[in-house]
Coordinates of C-alpha atoms and ligand atoms in Angstrom, one line a residue:
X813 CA 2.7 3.2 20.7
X814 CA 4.0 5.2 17.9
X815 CA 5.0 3.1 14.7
X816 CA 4.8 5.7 12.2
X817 CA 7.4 8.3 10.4
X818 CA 7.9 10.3 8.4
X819 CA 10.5 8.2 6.2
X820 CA 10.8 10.8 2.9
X821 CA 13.3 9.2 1.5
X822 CA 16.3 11.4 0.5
X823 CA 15.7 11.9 -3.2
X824 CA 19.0 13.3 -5.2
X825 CA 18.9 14.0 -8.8
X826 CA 15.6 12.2 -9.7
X827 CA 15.7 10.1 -12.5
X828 CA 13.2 10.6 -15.3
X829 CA 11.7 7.0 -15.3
X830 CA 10.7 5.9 -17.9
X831 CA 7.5 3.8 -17.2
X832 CA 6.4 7.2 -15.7
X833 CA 2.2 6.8 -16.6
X834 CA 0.1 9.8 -18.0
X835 CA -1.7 11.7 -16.1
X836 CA -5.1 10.9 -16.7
X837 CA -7.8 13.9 -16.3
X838 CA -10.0 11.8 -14.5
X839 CA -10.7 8.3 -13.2
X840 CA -11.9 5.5 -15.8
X841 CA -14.7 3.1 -13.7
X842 CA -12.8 1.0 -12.2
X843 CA -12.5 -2.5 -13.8
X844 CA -11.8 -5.6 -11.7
X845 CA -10.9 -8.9 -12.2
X846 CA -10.4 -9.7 -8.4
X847 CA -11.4 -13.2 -7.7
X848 CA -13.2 -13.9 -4.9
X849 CA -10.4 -14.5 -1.8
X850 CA -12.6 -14.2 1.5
X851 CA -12.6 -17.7 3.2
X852 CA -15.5 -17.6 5.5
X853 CA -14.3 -18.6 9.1
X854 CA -11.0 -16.4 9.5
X855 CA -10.5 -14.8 12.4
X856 CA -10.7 -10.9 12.3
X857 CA -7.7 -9.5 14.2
X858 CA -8.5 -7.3 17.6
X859 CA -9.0 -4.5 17.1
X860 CA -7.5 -1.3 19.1
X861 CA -9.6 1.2 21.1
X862 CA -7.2 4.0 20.7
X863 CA -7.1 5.2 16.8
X864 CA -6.1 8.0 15.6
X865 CA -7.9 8.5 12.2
X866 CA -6.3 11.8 11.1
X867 CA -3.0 10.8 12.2
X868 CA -1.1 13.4 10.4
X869 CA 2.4 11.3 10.5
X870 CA 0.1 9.3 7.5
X871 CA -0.9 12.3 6.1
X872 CA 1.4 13.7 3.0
X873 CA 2.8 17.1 3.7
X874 CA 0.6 20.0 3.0
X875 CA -2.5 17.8 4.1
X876 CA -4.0 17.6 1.0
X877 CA -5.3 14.1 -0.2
X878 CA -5.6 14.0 -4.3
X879 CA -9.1 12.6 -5.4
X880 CA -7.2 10.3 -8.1
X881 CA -7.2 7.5 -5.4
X882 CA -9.8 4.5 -5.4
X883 CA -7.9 1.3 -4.6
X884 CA -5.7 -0.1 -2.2
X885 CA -3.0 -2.6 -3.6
X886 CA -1.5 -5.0 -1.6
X887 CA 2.2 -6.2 -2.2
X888 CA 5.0 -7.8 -0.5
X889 CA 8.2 -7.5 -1.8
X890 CA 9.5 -11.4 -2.1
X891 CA 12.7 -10.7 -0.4
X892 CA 13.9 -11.6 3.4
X893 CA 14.9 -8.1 4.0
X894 CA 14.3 -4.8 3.2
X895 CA 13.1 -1.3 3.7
X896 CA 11.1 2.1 1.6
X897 CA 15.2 2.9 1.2
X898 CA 16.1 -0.3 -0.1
X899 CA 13.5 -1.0 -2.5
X900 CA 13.7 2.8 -3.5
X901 CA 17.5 2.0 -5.0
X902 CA 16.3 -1.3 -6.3
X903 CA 13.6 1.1 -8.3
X904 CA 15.7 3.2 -9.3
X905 CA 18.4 0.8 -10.6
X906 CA 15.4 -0.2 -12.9
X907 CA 15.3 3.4 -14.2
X908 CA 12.0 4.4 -12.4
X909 CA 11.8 7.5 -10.6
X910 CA 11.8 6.6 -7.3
X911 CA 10.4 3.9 -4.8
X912 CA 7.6 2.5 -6.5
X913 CA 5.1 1.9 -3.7
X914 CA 3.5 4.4 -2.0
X915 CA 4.2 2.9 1.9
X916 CA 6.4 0.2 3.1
X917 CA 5.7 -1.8 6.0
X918 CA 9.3 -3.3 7.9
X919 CA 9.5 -7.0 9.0
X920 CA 12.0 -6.1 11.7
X921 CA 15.3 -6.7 9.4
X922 CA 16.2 -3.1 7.9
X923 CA 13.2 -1.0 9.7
X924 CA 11.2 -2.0 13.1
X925 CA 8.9 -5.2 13.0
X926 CA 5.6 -3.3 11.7
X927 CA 7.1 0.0 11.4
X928 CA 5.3 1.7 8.1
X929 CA 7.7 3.8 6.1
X930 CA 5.6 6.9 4.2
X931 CA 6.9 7.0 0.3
X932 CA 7.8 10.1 -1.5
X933 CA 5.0 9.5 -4.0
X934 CA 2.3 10.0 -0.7
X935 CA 3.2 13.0 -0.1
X936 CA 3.4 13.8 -3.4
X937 CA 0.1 12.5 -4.0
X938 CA 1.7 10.9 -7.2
X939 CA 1.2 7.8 -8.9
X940 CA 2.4 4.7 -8.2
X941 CA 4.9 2.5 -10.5
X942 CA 3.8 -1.0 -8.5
X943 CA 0.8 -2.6 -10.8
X944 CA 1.2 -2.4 -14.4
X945 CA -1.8 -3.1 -16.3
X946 CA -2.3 -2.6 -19.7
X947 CA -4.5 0.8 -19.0
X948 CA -2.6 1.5 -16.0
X949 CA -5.4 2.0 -14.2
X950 CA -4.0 0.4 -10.8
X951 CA -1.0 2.9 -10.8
X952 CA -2.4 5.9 -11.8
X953 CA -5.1 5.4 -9.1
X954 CA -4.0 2.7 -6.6
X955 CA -1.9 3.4 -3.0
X956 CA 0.6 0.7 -3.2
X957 CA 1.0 -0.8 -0.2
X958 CA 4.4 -2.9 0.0
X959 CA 5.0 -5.6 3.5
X960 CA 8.7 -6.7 3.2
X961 CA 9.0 -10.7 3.2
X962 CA 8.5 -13.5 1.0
X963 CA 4.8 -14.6 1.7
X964 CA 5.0 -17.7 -1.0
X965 CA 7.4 -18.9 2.0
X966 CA 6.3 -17.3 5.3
X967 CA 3.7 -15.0 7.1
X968 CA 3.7 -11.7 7.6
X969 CA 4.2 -10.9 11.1
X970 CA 1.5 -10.1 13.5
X971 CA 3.2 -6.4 14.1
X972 CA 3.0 -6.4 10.3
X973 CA -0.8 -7.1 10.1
X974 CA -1.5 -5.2 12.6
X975 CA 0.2 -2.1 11.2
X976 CA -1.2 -3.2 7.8
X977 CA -4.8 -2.9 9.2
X978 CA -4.5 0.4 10.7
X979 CA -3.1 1.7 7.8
X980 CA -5.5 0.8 5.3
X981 CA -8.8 1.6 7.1
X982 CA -7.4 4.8 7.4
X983 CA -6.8 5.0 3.6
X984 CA -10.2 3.8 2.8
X985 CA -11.4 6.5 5.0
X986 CA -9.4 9.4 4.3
X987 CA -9.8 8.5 0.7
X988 CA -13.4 6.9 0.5
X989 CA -12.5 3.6 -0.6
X990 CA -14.9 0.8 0.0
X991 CA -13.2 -2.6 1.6
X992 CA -13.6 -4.6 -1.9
X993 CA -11.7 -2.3 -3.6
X994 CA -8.6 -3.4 -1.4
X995 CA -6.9 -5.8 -3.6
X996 CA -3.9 -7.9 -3.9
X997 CA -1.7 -7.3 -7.3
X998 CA -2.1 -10.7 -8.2
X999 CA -5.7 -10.6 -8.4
X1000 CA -5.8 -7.9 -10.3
X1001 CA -2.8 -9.2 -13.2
X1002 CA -3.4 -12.4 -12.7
X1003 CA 0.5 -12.3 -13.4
X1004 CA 2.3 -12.4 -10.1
X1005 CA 1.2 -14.4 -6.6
X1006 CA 2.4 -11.0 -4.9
X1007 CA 1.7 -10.9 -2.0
X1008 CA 1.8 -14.9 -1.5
X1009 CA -0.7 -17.5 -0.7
X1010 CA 0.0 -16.6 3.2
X1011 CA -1.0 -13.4 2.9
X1012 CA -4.5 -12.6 4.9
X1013 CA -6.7 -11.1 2.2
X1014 CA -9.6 -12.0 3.2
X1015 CA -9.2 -11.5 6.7
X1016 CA -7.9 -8.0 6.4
X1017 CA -10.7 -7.2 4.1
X1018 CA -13.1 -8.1 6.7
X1019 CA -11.6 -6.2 9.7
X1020 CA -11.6 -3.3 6.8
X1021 CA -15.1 -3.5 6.7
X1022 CA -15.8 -3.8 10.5
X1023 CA -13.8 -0.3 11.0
X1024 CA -15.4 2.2 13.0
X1025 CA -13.4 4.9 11.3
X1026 CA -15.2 7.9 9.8
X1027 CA -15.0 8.7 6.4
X1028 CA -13.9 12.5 6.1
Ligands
ZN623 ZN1 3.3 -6.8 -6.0

């Protein structure tokens, strides 16, 4: 069943956002401050016998994957509703350049229940504007990862998780990133519950782990 598109969102005149990070040369060590978040007896999801790990509707145009990326960062986006288009004009209304994330994953309200929306910034194979930290580690080297909903208040939907898992172990092995270094926002500001207290973490790490996928 094909979930995926290519969403590149129409970008007009793009504005020159001013929390735009530096380009760093080359990636710091990554430095965590992700607290432990694996409870020991979730269930793993099932998982599919048909993959497709070079799926090339995930892969930014041109092909080429940038080095800069080491982390995955989870998000949702605290509202009901919503879509890569909508939170693209919420982003920009904030003055940023364009959507902040680097995929969206629909809840079934503006996009298809688990449909994953590719960001401009992927195929770009630009930084993200969805973790600030005070180095800015997590945006100049993190995929921001965005499921709409409100996971303080409700789940993310099984379409959702299921989308969500395929995605990232295909991330982690395009890009060579181990399962621990898929991490929530929270855990890493400590300043936000994004993406909830219903959000899987733990679970999703594990089934991250368990992939079969090759690294390229
Ligand atoms: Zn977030």
């Amino acid at each position: 069943m094909r979930r995926i598109t290519l969403a590149a969102l129409a970008i007009g005149l793009a504005i020159s956002g001013c929390t735009k990070p530096k380009q760093k040369s080359a990636p710091p060590p990554p430095v965590y401050s992700v607290r432990p978040n694996q409870p020991t007896t979730a269930t793993v999801a099932p998982r599919q016998s048909q993959r497709s790990p070079g799926d090339p509707a995930w892969a930014p145009r041109g092909g080429r994957i940038s080095p800069r990326w080491t982390t995955v960062v989870l998000h949702h986006s605290a509202t009901a509703n919503g879509s890569a288009r909508t939170f693209d004009r919420f982003h920009r209304d904030k003055g940023w350049d364009e959507l902040g994330y680097h995929f969206v994953i629909g809840n079934g309200t503006e996009t298809p229940d688990g449909f994953i929306e590719v960001g401009s910034r992927w195929h770009k194979q630009k930084h993200g504007a969805h973790c600030k930290t005070a180095d800015n580690y997590f945006n100049e080297h993190g995929i921001g990862v965005c499921l709409v909903g409100d996971f303080t208040k409700t789940r993310p939907t099984q379409r959702q998780l299921a989308a969500l898992e395929r995605l990232v172990e295909y991330l982690c092995a395009r890009c060579s990133i181990p399962p621990d270094r898929v991490v929530s926002h929270g855990a890493v500001t400590h300043k936000t519950a994004c993406p909830g207290r219903n959000f899987p973490m733990g679970s999703l790490r594990r089934a991250v782990a368990a992939s079969s996928m090759p690294y390229y």
